[in-house]
CSV table of C-alpha atoms in Angstrom, one decimal:
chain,number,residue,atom,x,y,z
X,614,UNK,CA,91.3,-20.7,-4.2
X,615,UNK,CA,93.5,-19.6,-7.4
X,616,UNK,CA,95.9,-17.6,-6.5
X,617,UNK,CA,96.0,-14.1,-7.5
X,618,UNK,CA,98.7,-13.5,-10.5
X,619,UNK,CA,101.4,-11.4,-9.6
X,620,UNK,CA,102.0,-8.2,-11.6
X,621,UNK,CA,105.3,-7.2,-10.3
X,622,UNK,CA,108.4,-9.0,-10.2
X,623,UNK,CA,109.8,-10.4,-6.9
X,624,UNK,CA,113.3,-9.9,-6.7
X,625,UNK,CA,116.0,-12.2,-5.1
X,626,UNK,CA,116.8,-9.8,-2.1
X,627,UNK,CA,114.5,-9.6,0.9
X,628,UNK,CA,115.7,-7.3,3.9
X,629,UNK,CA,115.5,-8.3,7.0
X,630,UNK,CA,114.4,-5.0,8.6
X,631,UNK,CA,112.3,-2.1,7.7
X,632,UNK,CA,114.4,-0.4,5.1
X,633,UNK,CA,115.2,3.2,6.3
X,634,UNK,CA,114.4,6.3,3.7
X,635,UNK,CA,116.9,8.6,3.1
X,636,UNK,CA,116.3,12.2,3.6
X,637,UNK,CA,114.3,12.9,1.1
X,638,UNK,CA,115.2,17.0,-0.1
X,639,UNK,CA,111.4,18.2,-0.7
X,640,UNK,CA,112.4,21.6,-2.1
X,641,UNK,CA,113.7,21.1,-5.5
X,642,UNK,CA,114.4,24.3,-7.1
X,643,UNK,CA,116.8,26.2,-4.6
X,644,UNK,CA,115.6,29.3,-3.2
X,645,UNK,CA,117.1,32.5,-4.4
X,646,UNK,CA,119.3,34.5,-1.4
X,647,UNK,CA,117.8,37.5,-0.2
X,648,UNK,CA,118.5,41.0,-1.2
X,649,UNK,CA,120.7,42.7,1.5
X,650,UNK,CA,120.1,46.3,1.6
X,651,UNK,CA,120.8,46.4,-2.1
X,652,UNK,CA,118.6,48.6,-3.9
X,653,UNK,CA,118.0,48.8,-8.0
X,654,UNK,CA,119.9,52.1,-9.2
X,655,UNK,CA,123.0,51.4,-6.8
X,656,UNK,CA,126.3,51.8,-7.9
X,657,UNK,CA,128.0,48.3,-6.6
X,658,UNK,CA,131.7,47.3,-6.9
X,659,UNK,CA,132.9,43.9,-8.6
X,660,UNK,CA,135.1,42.2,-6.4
X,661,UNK,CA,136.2,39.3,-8.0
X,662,UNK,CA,136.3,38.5,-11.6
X,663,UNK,CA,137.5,40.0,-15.1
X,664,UNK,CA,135.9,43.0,-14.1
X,665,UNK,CA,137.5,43.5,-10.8
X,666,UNK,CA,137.2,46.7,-9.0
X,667,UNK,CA,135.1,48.0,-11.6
X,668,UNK,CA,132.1,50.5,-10.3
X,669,UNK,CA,128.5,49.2,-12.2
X,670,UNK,CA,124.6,50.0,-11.8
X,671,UNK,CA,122.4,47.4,-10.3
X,672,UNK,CA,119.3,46.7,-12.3
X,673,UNK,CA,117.5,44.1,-10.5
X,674,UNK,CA,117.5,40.6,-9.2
X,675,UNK,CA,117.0,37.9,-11.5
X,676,UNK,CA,114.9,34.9,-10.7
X,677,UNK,CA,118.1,32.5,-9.8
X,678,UNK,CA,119.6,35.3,-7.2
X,679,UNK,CA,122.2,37.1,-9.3
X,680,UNK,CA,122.0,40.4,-9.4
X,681,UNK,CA,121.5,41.6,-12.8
X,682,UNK,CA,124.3,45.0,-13.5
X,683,UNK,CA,125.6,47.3,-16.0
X,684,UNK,CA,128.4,48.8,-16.6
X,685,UNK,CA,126.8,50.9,-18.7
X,686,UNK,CA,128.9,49.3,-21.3
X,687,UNK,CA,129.9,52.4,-22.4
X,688,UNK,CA,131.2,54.0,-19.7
X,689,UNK,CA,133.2,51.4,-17.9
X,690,UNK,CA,133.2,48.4,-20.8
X,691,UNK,CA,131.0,45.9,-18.6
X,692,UNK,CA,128.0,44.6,-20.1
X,693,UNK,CA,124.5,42.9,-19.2
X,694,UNK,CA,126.4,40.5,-16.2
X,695,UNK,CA,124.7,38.2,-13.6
X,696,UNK,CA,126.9,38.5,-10.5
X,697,UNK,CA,126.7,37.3,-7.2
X,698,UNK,CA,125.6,39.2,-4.1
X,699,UNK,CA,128.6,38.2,-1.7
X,700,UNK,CA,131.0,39.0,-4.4
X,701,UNK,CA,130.3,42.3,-4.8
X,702,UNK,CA,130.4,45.8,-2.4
X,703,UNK,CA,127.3,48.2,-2.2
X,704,UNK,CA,127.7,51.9,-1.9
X,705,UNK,CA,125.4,54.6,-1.5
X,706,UNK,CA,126.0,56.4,-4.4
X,707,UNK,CA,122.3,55.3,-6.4
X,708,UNK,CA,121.3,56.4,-10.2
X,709,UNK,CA,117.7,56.7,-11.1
X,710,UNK,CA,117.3,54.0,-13.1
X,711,UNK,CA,113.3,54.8,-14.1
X,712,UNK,CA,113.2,55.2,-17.7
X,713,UNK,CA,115.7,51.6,-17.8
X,714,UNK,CA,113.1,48.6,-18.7
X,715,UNK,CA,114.9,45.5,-17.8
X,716,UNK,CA,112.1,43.5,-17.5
X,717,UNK,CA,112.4,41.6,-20.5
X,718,UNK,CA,115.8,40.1,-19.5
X,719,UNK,CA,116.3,37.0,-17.2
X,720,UNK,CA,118.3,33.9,-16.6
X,721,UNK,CA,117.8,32.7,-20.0
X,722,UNK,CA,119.4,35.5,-21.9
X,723,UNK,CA,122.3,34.8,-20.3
X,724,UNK,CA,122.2,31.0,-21.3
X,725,UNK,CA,125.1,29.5,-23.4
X,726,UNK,CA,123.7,28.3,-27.1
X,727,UNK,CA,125.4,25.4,-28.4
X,728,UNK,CA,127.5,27.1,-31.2
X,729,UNK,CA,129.1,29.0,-28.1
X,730,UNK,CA,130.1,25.8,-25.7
X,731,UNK,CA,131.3,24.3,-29.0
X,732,UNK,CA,133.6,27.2,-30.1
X,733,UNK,CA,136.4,26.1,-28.0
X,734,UNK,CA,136.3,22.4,-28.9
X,735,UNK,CA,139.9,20.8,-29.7
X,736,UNK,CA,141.4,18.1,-31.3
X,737,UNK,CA,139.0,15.5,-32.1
X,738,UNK,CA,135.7,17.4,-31.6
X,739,UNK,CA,137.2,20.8,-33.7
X,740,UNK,CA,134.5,19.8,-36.4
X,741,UNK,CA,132.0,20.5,-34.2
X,742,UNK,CA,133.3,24.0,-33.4
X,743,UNK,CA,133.0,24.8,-36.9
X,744,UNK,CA,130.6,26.4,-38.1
X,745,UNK,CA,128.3,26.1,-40.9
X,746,UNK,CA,126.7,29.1,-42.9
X,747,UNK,CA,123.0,28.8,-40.8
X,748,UNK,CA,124.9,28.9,-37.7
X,749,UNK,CA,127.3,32.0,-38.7
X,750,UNK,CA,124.3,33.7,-39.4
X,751,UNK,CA,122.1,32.8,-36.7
X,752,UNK,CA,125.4,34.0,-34.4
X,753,UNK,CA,125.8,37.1,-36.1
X,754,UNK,CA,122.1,37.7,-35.4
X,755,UNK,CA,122.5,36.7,-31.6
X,756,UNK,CA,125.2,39.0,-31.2
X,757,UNK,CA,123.3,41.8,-33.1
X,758,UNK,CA,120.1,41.6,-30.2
X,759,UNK,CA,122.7,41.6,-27.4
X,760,UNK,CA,124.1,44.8,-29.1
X,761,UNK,CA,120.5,46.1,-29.1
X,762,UNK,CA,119.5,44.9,-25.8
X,763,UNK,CA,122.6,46.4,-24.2
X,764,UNK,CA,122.0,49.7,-26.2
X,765,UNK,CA,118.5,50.0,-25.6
X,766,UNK,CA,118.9,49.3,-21.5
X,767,UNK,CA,122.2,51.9,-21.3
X,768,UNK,CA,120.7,54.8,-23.5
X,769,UNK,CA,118.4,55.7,-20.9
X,770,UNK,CA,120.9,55.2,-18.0
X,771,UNK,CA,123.8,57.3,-19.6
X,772,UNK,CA,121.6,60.0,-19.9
X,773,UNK,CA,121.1,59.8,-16.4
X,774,UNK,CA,124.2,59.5,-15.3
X,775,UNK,CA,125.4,62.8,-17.5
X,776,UNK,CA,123.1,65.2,-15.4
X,777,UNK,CA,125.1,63.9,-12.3
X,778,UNK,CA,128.2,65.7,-12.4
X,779,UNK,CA,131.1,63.6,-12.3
X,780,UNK,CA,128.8,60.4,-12.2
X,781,UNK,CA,130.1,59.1,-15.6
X,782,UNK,CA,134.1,59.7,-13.8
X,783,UNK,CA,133.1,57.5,-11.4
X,784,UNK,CA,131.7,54.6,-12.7
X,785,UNK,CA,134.7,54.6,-15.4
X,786,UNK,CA,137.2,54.9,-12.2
X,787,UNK,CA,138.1,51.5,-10.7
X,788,UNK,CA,138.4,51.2,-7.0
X,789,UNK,CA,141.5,49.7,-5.8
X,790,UNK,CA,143.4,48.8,-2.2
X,791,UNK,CA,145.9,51.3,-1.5
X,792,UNK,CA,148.9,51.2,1.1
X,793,UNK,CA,146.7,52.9,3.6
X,794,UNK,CA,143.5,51.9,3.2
X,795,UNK,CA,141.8,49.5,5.7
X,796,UNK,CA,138.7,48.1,4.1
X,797,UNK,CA,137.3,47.3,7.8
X,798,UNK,CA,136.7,50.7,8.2
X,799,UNK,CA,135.3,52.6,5.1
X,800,UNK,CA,132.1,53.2,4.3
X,801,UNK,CA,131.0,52.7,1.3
D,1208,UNK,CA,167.1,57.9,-57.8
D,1209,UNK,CA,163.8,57.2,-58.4
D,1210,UNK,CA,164.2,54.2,-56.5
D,1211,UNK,CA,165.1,55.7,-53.2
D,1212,UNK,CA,162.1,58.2,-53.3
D,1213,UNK,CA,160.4,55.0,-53.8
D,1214,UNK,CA,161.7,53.6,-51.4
D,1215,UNK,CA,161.3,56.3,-48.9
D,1216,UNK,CA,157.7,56.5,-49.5
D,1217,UNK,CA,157.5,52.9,-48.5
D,1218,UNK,CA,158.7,53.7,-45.4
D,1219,UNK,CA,156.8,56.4,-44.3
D,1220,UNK,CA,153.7,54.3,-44.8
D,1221,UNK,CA,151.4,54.7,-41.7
D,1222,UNK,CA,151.7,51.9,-39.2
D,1223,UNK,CA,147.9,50.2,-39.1
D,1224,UNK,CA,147.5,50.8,-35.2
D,1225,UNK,CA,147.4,47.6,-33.1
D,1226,UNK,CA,144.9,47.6,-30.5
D,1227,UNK,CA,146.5,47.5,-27.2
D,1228,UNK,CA,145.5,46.2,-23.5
D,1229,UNK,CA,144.4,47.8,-21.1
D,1230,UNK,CA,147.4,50.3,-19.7
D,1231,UNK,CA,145.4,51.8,-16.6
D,1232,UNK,CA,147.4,51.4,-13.6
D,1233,UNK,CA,146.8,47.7,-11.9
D,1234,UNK,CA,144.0,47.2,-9.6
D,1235,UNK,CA,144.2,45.7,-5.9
D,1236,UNK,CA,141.2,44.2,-4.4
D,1237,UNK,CA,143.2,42.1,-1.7
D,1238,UNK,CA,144.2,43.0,1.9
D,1239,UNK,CA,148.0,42.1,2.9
D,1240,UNK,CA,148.3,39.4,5.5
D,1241,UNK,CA,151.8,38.1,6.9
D,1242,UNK,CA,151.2,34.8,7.6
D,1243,UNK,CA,153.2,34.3,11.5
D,1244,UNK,CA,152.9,30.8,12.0
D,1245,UNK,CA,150.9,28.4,13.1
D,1246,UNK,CA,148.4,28.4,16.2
D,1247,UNK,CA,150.7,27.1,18.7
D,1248,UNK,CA,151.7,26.8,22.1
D,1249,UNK,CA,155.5,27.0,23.3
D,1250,UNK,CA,156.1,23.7,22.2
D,1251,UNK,CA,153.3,22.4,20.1
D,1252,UNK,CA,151.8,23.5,16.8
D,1253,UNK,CA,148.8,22.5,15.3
D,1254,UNK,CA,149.4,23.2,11.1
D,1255,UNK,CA,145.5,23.2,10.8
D,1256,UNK,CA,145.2,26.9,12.2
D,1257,UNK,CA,147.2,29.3,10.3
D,1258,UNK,CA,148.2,32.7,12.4
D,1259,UNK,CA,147.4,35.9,9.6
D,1260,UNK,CA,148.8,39.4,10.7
D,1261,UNK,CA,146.4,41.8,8.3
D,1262,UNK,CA,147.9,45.0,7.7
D,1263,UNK,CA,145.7,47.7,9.2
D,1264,UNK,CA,144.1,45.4,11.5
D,1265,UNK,CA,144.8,46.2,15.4
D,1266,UNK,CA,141.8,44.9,17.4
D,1267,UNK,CA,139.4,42.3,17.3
D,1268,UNK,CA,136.3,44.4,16.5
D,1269,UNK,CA,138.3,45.5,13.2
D,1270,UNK,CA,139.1,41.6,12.5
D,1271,UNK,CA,135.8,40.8,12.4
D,1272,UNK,CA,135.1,42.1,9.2
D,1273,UNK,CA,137.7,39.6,7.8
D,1274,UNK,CA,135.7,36.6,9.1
D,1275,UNK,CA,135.2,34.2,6.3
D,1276,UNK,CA,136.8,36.1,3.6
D,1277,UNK,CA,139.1,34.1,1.2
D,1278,UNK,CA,142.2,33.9,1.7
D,1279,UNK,CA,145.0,33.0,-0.8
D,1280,UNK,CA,148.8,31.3,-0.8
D,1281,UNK,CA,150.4,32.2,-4.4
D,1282,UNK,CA,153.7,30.7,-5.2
D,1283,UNK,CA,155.7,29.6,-7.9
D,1284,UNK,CA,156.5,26.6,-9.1
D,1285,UNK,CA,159.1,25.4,-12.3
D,1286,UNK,CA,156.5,23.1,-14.0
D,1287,UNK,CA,153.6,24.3,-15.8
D,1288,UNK,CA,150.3,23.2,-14.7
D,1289,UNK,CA,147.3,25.1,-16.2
D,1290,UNK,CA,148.7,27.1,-18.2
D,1291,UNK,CA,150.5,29.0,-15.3
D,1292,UNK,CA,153.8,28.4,-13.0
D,1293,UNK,CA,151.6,30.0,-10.1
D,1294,UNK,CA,149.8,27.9,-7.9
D,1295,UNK,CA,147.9,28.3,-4.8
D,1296,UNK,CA,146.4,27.0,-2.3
D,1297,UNK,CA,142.7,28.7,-0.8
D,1298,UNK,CA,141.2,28.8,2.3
D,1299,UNK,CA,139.4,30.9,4.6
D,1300,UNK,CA,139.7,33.5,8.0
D,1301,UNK,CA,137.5,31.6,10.3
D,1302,UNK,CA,138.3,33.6,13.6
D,1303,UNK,CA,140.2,36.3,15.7
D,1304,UNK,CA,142.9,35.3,17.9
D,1305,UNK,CA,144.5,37.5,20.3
D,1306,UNK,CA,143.3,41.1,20.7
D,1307,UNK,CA,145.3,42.7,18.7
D,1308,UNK,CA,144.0,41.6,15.4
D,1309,UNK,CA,145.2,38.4,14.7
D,1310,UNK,CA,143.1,36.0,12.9
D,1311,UNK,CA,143.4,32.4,12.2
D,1312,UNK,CA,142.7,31.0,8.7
D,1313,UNK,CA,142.1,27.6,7.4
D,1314,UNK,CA,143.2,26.4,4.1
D,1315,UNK,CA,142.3,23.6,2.1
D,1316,UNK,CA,145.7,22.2,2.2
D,1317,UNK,CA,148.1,23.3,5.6
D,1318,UNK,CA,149.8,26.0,4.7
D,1319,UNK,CA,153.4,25.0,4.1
D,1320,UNK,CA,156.3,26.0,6.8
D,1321,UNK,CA,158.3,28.3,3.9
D,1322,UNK,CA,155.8,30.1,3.9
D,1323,UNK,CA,156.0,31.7,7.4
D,1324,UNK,CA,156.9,35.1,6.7
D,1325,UNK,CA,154.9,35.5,3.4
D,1326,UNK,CA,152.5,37.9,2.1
D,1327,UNK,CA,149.2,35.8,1.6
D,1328,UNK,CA,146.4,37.9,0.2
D,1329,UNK,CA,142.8,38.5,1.8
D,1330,UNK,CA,140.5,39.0,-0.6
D,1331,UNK,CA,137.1,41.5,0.3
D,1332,UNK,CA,134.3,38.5,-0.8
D,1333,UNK,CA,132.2,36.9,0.4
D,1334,UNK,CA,131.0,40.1,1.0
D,1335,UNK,CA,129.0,39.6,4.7
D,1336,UNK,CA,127.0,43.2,3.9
């Protein structure tokens, strides 16, 4: 009988045994952590980071597992920010935040564009930091519908926060470790 | 004479202000810890298990909070290396010791012997919640 013609290639190597799979990881998006007792409108403190000690409003939780927080901007200076739930403390002060529409934003907005992760190029790859007239404009835009998106989402929370009385104090005030204070035993 | 009231004019030409950092009083989100020594017995140490007094901390049920938090070695050295002459070394509180609030901490590197006596800093994250 012919034989039958091989369509795949036979290699050199044939094992001895059975080979032995790996662990094979079936889940391959990772799951986002679980909200712990966090709840949108809180007032959270930053506990690591540029913004350290600093008092912001929790929006929501973004698709990845961040938490997605305000300062409001204009209050404190911190703006649209992922952050992390174990890096941050939850208190009980809470701000309605119903007329805030956050919806829109997600992961994504907080994505880097390639004019930003060039910007800081050196030496031999400086050109392609540079800038060409499309790409200065097409920044200047960017950074025009952040200004807008911050705007629009911290109107309606700074009103909020004015009819609480010394709300807007608070959130501009940054906590901080004194000589006395034992963080094992506050409640925040 | 004309000069000198030109001159003077020049001089009391306002200053364009600079913009300035931030002057509010500096923050601390880190806990004090003496660092005591290393777990040991009377004539054996083991340099894996570093011996943290946190200030504030008497018992075991208030060390407890501390578990896993970060800890943090800062010390100087002459040459620059990042940008910065301070270096550290990381680790973490991984349990109590004792019941009067001692906890033991493991860094990333052993902590090294001139450093008994130090002031290593426990930071609050990650936050357990």
């Amino acid at each position: 009988m012919p034989a039958k013609k091989r369509t795949t290639r036979i290699g050199n190597w044939y094992k001895a045994d059975d080979e032995k799979v790996h662990f094979i990881r079936k889940r391959k998006a990772p799951r986002p952590s679980s909200l712990r007792k966090i709840n949108p409108g809180q007032v959270l403190i930053l506990l690591a980071g540029r913004f350290q000690g600093k008092r912001v409003v929790f929006l929501k939780q973004l698709k990845s597992g961040l938490l997605l927080v305000t300062g409001p901007f204009k209050i404190n200076g911190v703006p649209l920010k992922r952050v992390n739930q174990a890096y941050v403390i939850p208190t009980s002060t809470k701000v309605d935040i119903k007329g805030v529409d956050a919806s829109k934003i997600e992961d994504e907005y907080f994505k880097r564009t390639q004019a930003q992760r060039r910007k800081n190029e050196q030496g031999f790859w400086a050109k392609r930091g540079e800038l060409n007239e499309e790409q200065q404009t097409n920044e200047k835009k960017r950074l025009e519908e952040k200004r807008k998106t911050q705007k629009s989402i911290d109107d309606a929370l700074i009103a909020t926060v004015k009819k609480t009385a010394l709300l807007k104090q608070y959130l501009g005030a940054r906590f901080s470790i004194g000589k006395t204070t034992r963080p094992h035993d506050l409640i925040f | 004479m004309k000069g000198q009231a030109d001159q003077k004019k020049e001089a009391t030409k306002t200053v364009k202000k600079v913009r300035t950092t931030n002057k509010s009083a500096p923050v601390r989100l880190w806990v004090k810890a003496a660092f005591t020594g290393f777990r040991r017995s009377k004539v054996q140490q083991n340099e894996n298990q570093a011996l943290l007094k946190i200030q504030h901390v008497e018992d075991v049920a208030s060390s407890r909070f501390y578990w896993g938090k970060r800890v943090a070695y800062i010390y100087k050295a002459h040459t620059l290396k990042s940008n910065t002459k301070f270096r550290t070394i990381w680790g973490r509180i991984s349990r109590s010791h004792g019941a009067n609030g001692v906890v033991i901490a493991r860094f990333g590197r052993n902590l090294p012997p001139r450093a008994i006596g130090s002031t290593l800093r426990v930071f609050l994250y990650p936050n357990r919640a």
